[in-house]
Amino acid sequence: MLDNFIYISDLIGMITCAISGVLVATRLRMDPFGISVLAGVTAVGGGTLRDMMMGATPVFWIEDNTYIYVILITALLSVLWLHRIQRFPAYLLPIFDAFGLAIFTIIGAQKALMFGFSGPVAIVMGCITGVVGGMIRDILSGQIPFVLQKEIYATASILGGALYVLCDYIELGPIFSMVVAMLGTLSLRLCAIYYHLSLPVFSNDREA
């Protein structure tokens, strides 16, 4: 049951992140190849780096091609949907991104603990899984990534990873721990979006 829950959660995360990649690509009027690339790197970029760093090779989507099919089908259906509505609301991108962040963060932390890594490493692996795909997407599209701005983005991921590690440590049960941590990450990120919460920005500029 746990394996099925993790697998389904991972696929849902893939779908939400792939959609966010498609939203950016279509906004920039990319061709089908560009759309597929942005959808793909957003969906698997973080997990690929995580697996390579942990030595979990070959990485997950090479072993299980279902991920590739899900990304391509999601990209196709998203393009058809966007073509039908002509223009997508601006708020959709950060919302889809928030769901992907929440799911991938916990999947990454859970996999790190499963491989025997410590709690702090699991939190870092969760953050990498959650934010790197979006970073690659934004860099390829010529934008400053969310995580490098004042957005509460990586902070939400770190919170979720820490919640999962804590819940796992006190043995609340794997599925319950994942749900609590996902909700924690998602709640903080959505609150930051809705209430325009942000981290302080520092500068060393000095006027003459």
mmCIF file of C-alpha atoms in Angstrom:
data_model
loop_
_atom_site.group_PDB
_atom_site.id
_atom_site.type_symbol
_atom_site.label_atom_id
_atom_site.label_comp_id
_atom_site.label_asym_id
_atom_site.label_seq_id
_atom_site.Cartn_x
_atom_site.Cartn_y
_atom_site.Cartn_z
ATOM 1 C CA MET A 1 0.000 0.000 0.000
ATOM 2 C CA LEU A 2 2.827 2.400 0.880
ATOM 3 C CA ASP A 3 4.618 1.726 -2.406
ATOM 4 C CA ASN A 4 1.415 2.391 -4.362
ATOM 5 C CA PHE A 5 0.804 5.630 -2.434
ATOM 6 C CA ILE A 6 4.340 6.854 -3.130
ATOM 7 C CA TYR A 7 4.163 5.881 -6.807
ATOM 8 C CA ILE A 8 0.788 7.542 -7.383
ATOM 9 C CA SER A 9 1.926 10.654 -5.501
ATOM 10 C CA ASP A 10 5.051 10.787 -7.652
ATOM 11 C CA LEU A 11 2.991 10.575 -10.850
ATOM 12 C CA ILE A 12 0.648 13.319 -9.624
ATOM 13 C CA GLY A 13 3.688 15.461 -8.895
ATOM 14 C CA MET A 14 4.962 14.741 -12.405
ATOM 15 C CA ILE A 15 1.672 15.857 -13.916
ATOM 16 C CA THR A 16 1.470 19.118 -11.965
ATOM 17 C CA CYS A 17 5.088 20.023 -12.693
ATOM 18 C CA ALA A 18 4.776 19.097 -16.364
ATOM 19 C CA ILE A 19 1.729 21.359 -16.619
ATOM 20 C CA SER A 20 3.680 24.234 -15.080
ATOM 21 C CA GLY A 21 6.394 23.664 -17.686
ATOM 22 C CA VAL A 22 3.816 23.737 -20.468
ATOM 23 C CA LEU A 23 2.309 26.952 -19.103
ATOM 24 C CA VAL A 24 5.684 28.686 -19.272
ATOM 25 C CA ALA A 25 6.518 27.249 -22.696
ATOM 26 C CA THR A 26 3.231 28.263 -24.306
ATOM 27 C CA ARG A 27 3.418 31.714 -22.773
ATOM 28 C CA LEU A 28 6.776 32.104 -24.538
ATOM 29 C CA ARG A 29 5.311 30.665 -27.777
ATOM 30 C CA MET A 30 7.664 27.673 -27.957
ATOM 31 C CA ASP A 31 7.363 24.912 -30.543
ATOM 32 C CA PRO A 32 6.344 21.309 -29.641
ATOM 33 C CA PHE A 33 9.945 20.339 -28.903
ATOM 34 C CA GLY A 34 10.431 23.305 -26.585
ATOM 35 C CA ILE A 35 7.161 22.528 -24.813
ATOM 36 C CA SER A 36 8.207 18.903 -24.305
ATOM 37 C CA VAL A 37 11.634 19.912 -23.007
ATOM 38 C CA LEU A 38 10.258 22.382 -20.449
ATOM 39 C CA ALA A 39 7.581 19.911 -19.337
ATOM 40 C CA GLY A 40 10.195 17.173 -18.997
ATOM 41 C CA VAL A 41 12.887 19.076 -17.122
ATOM 42 C CA THR A 42 10.332 20.559 -14.738
ATOM 43 C CA ALA A 43 8.931 17.119 -13.984
ATOM 44 C CA VAL A 44 12.139 15.087 -13.621
ATOM 45 C CA GLY A 45 14.965 17.607 -13.145
ATOM 46 C CA GLY A 46 14.989 17.579 -9.351
ATOM 47 C CA GLY A 47 14.495 13.842 -9.002
ATOM 48 C CA THR A 48 17.242 13.140 -11.530
ATOM 49 C CA LEU A 49 19.787 15.246 -9.647
ATOM 50 C CA ARG A 50 18.678 13.682 -6.347
ATOM 51 C CA ASP A 51 19.161 10.127 -7.618
ATOM 52 C CA MET A 52 22.551 10.948 -9.110
ATOM 53 C CA MET A 53 23.740 12.512 -5.846
ATOM 54 C CA MET A 54 22.528 9.535 -3.797
ATOM 55 C CA GLY A 55 23.936 6.958 -6.226
ATOM 56 C CA ALA A 56 20.453 5.646 -7.041
ATOM 57 C CA THR A 57 21.279 4.879 -10.652
ATOM 58 C CA PRO A 58 19.930 4.362 -13.194
ATOM 59 C CA VAL A 59 17.589 7.198 -12.228
ATOM 60 C CA PHE A 60 13.916 6.490 -11.693
ATOM 61 C CA TRP A 61 12.530 7.548 -15.092
ATOM 62 C CA ILE A 62 15.096 5.456 -16.978
ATOM 63 C CA GLU A 63 14.059 2.351 -15.043
ATOM 64 C CA ASP A 64 10.341 3.078 -15.373
ATOM 65 C CA ASN A 65 9.355 4.624 -18.716
ATOM 66 C CA THR A 66 5.832 5.293 -17.422
ATOM 67 C CA TYR A 67 7.148 8.666 -16.270
ATOM 68 C CA ILE A 68 8.125 9.602 -19.832
ATOM 69 C CA TYR A 69 4.717 8.619 -21.188
ATOM 70 C CA VAL A 70 2.943 10.558 -18.430
ATOM 71 C CA ILE A 71 4.963 13.695 -19.190
ATOM 72 C CA LEU A 72 4.326 13.528 -22.943
ATOM 73 C CA ILE A 73 0.604 12.813 -22.546
ATOM 74 C CA THR A 74 0.300 15.613 -19.972
ATOM 75 C CA ALA A 75 2.090 18.036 -22.298
ATOM 76 C CA LEU A 76 -0.194 17.132 -25.208
ATOM 77 C CA LEU A 77 -3.415 17.410 -23.225
ATOM 78 C CA SER A 78 -2.273 20.663 -21.620
ATOM 79 C CA VAL A 79 -1.532 22.229 -25.013
ATOM 80 C CA LEU A 80 -4.950 21.174 -26.320
ATOM 81 C CA TRP A 81 -6.617 22.599 -23.212
ATOM 82 C CA LEU A 82 -4.722 25.887 -23.457
ATOM 83 C CA HIS A 83 -5.547 26.123 -27.158
ATOM 84 C CA ARG A 84 -9.215 25.723 -26.307
ATOM 85 C CA ILE A 85 -9.302 28.419 -23.615
ATOM 86 C CA GLN A 86 -6.913 30.671 -25.632
ATOM 87 C CA ARG A 87 -5.400 32.293 -22.542
ATOM 88 C CA PHE A 88 -4.572 30.865 -19.148
ATOM 89 C CA PRO A 89 -5.018 32.785 -15.874
ATOM 90 C CA ALA A 90 -1.704 34.016 -14.472
ATOM 91 C CA TYR A 91 -2.378 32.472 -11.058
ATOM 92 C CA LEU A 92 -2.358 28.913 -12.422
ATOM 93 C CA LEU A 93 1.420 28.634 -12.775
ATOM 94 C CA PRO A 94 2.354 29.242 -9.115
ATOM 95 C CA ILE A 95 -0.512 27.008 -7.945
ATOM 96 C CA PHE A 96 0.551 24.045 -10.094
ATOM 97 C CA ASP A 97 4.121 24.735 -9.046
ATOM 98 C CA ALA A 98 3.108 24.688 -5.378
ATOM 99 C CA PHE A 99 1.489 21.258 -5.663
ATOM 100 C CA GLY A 100 4.525 19.863 -7.459
ATOM 101 C CA LEU A 101 6.822 21.369 -4.835
ATOM 102 C CA ALA A 102 4.863 19.804 -1.973
ATOM 103 C CA ILE A 103 4.742 16.332 -3.487
ATOM 104 C CA PHE A 104 8.307 16.183 -4.775
ATOM 105 C CA THR A 105 9.794 17.513 -1.541
ATOM 106 C CA ILE A 106 8.332 14.671 0.479
ATOM 107 C CA ILE A 107 9.096 12.040 -2.161
ATOM 108 C CA GLY A 108 12.729 13.172 -2.138
ATOM 109 C CA ALA A 109 13.021 13.168 1.654
ATOM 110 C CA GLN A 110 11.336 9.772 1.886
ATOM 111 C CA LYS A 111 13.665 8.232 -0.678
ATOM 112 C CA ALA A 112 16.744 9.625 1.090
ATOM 113 C CA LEU A 113 15.666 8.087 4.402
ATOM 114 C CA MET A 114 14.885 4.821 2.640
ATOM 115 C CA PHE A 115 18.473 4.777 1.318
ATOM 116 C CA GLY A 116 19.768 5.193 4.866
ATOM 117 C CA PHE A 117 20.777 8.855 4.807
ATOM 118 C CA SER A 118 20.516 11.086 7.878
ATOM 119 C CA GLY A 119 17.646 13.473 8.600
ATOM 120 C CA PRO A 120 19.499 16.642 7.529
ATOM 121 C CA VAL A 121 20.543 15.003 4.256
ATOM 122 C CA ALA A 122 16.952 13.869 3.690
ATOM 123 C CA ILE A 123 15.752 17.465 4.106
ATOM 124 C CA VAL A 124 18.337 18.658 1.562
ATOM 125 C CA MET A 125 17.401 15.886 -0.884
ATOM 126 C CA GLY A 126 13.735 16.806 -0.485
ATOM 127 C CA CYS A 127 14.506 20.441 -1.249
ATOM 128 C CA ILE A 128 16.592 19.490 -4.283
ATOM 129 C CA THR A 129 13.802 17.264 -5.578
ATOM 130 C CA GLY A 130 11.249 20.009 -5.058
ATOM 131 C CA VAL A 131 13.005 23.067 -6.462
ATOM 132 C CA VAL A 132 15.585 22.030 -9.066
ATOM 133 C CA GLY A 133 13.092 21.152 -11.831
ATOM 134 C CA GLY A 134 11.503 24.590 -11.573
ATOM 135 C CA MET A 135 14.931 26.221 -11.516
ATOM 136 C CA ILE A 136 15.934 24.511 -14.757
ATOM 137 C CA ARG A 137 12.619 25.453 -16.346
ATOM 138 C CA ASP A 138 13.018 29.111 -15.413
ATOM 139 C CA ILE A 139 16.659 29.270 -16.531
ATOM 140 C CA LEU A 140 15.829 27.727 -19.915
ATOM 141 C CA SER A 141 12.986 30.218 -20.337
ATOM 142 C CA GLY A 142 15.203 33.186 -19.466
ATOM 143 C CA GLN A 143 13.655 33.959 -16.077
ATOM 144 C CA ILE A 144 15.086 34.334 -12.590
ATOM 145 C CA PRO A 145 14.047 31.151 -10.734
ATOM 146 C CA PHE A 146 11.509 31.465 -7.924
ATOM 147 C CA VAL A 147 13.979 29.975 -5.467
ATOM 148 C CA LEU A 148 16.529 32.736 -6.114
ATOM 149 C CA GLN A 149 14.053 35.531 -5.502
ATOM 150 C CA LYS A 150 12.351 36.671 -2.321
ATOM 151 C CA GLU A 151 9.561 34.127 -2.849
ATOM 152 C CA ILE A 152 8.847 31.743 0.056
ATOM 153 C CA TYR A 153 9.603 28.697 -2.066
ATOM 154 C CA ALA A 154 12.649 26.783 -0.883
ATOM 155 C CA THR A 155 11.617 27.729 2.668
ATOM 156 C CA ALA A 156 8.328 25.874 2.196
ATOM 157 C CA SER A 157 10.239 22.888 0.832
ATOM 158 C CA ILE A 158 12.630 22.852 3.789
ATOM 159 C CA LEU A 159 9.669 23.037 6.182
ATOM 160 C CA GLY A 160 8.015 20.074 4.471
ATOM 161 C CA GLY A 161 11.189 18.007 4.521
ATOM 162 C CA ALA A 162 11.740 18.778 8.199
ATOM 163 C CA LEU A 163 8.138 17.860 9.034
ATOM 164 C CA TYR A 164 8.507 14.530 7.261
ATOM 165 C CA VAL A 165 11.787 13.720 8.990
ATOM 166 C CA LEU A 166 10.270 14.638 12.375
ATOM 167 C CA CYS A 167 7.123 12.572 11.772
ATOM 168 C CA ASP A 168 9.239 9.637 10.627
ATOM 169 C CA TYR A 169 11.469 9.953 13.702
ATOM 170 C CA ILE A 170 8.532 9.784 16.120
ATOM 171 C CA GLU A 171 7.053 6.939 14.039
ATOM 172 C CA LEU A 172 3.677 8.402 13.134
ATOM 173 C CA GLY A 173 3.388 6.052 10.165
ATOM 174 C CA PRO A 174 4.777 6.572 6.654
ATOM 175 C CA ILE A 175 1.586 7.579 4.840
ATOM 176 C CA PHE A 176 0.403 9.865 7.651
ATOM 177 C CA SER A 177 3.862 11.453 7.806
ATOM 178 C CA MET A 178 3.870 12.096 4.068
ATOM 179 C CA VAL A 179 0.394 13.636 4.093
ATOM 180 C CA VAL A 180 1.204 15.927 7.044
ATOM 181 C CA ALA A 181 4.465 17.078 5.461
ATOM 182 C CA MET A 182 2.875 17.631 2.043
ATOM 183 C CA LEU A 183 0.091 19.700 3.589
ATOM 184 C CA GLY A 184 2.642 21.721 5.548
ATOM 185 C CA THR A 185 4.642 22.533 2.430
ATOM 186 C CA LEU A 186 1.572 23.279 0.350
ATOM 187 C CA SER A 187 -0.085 25.427 3.017
ATOM 188 C CA LEU A 188 2.964 27.641 3.491
ATOM 189 C CA ARG A 189 3.519 28.056 -0.241
ATOM 190 C CA LEU A 190 -0.126 28.838 -1.018
ATOM 191 C CA CYS A 191 -0.331 31.283 1.903
ATOM 192 C CA ALA A 192 2.792 33.005 0.598
ATOM 193 C CA ILE A 193 1.185 33.303 -2.845
ATOM 194 C CA TYR A 194 -2.198 34.513 -1.563
ATOM 195 C CA TYR A 195 -0.924 36.958 1.050
ATOM 196 C CA HIS A 196 2.166 38.007 -0.933
ATOM 197 C CA LEU A 197 4.499 36.875 1.816
ATOM 198 C CA SER A 198 8.200 37.034 1.086
ATOM 199 C CA LEU A 199 11.617 36.828 2.667
ATOM 200 C CA PRO A 200 13.648 39.986 3.309
ATOM 201 C CA VAL A 201 15.951 41.113 0.512
ATOM 202 C CA PHE A 202 19.465 42.274 1.297
ATOM 203 C CA SER A 203 21.654 44.597 -0.735
ATOM 204 C CA ASN A 204 25.102 46.087 -0.290
ATOM 205 C CA ASP A 205 24.423 49.009 -2.644
ATOM 206 C CA ARG A 206 25.426 52.336 -1.151
ATOM 207 C CA GLU A 207 24.532 55.734 -2.488
ATOM 208 C CA ALA A 208 27.477 58.064 -3.046
#
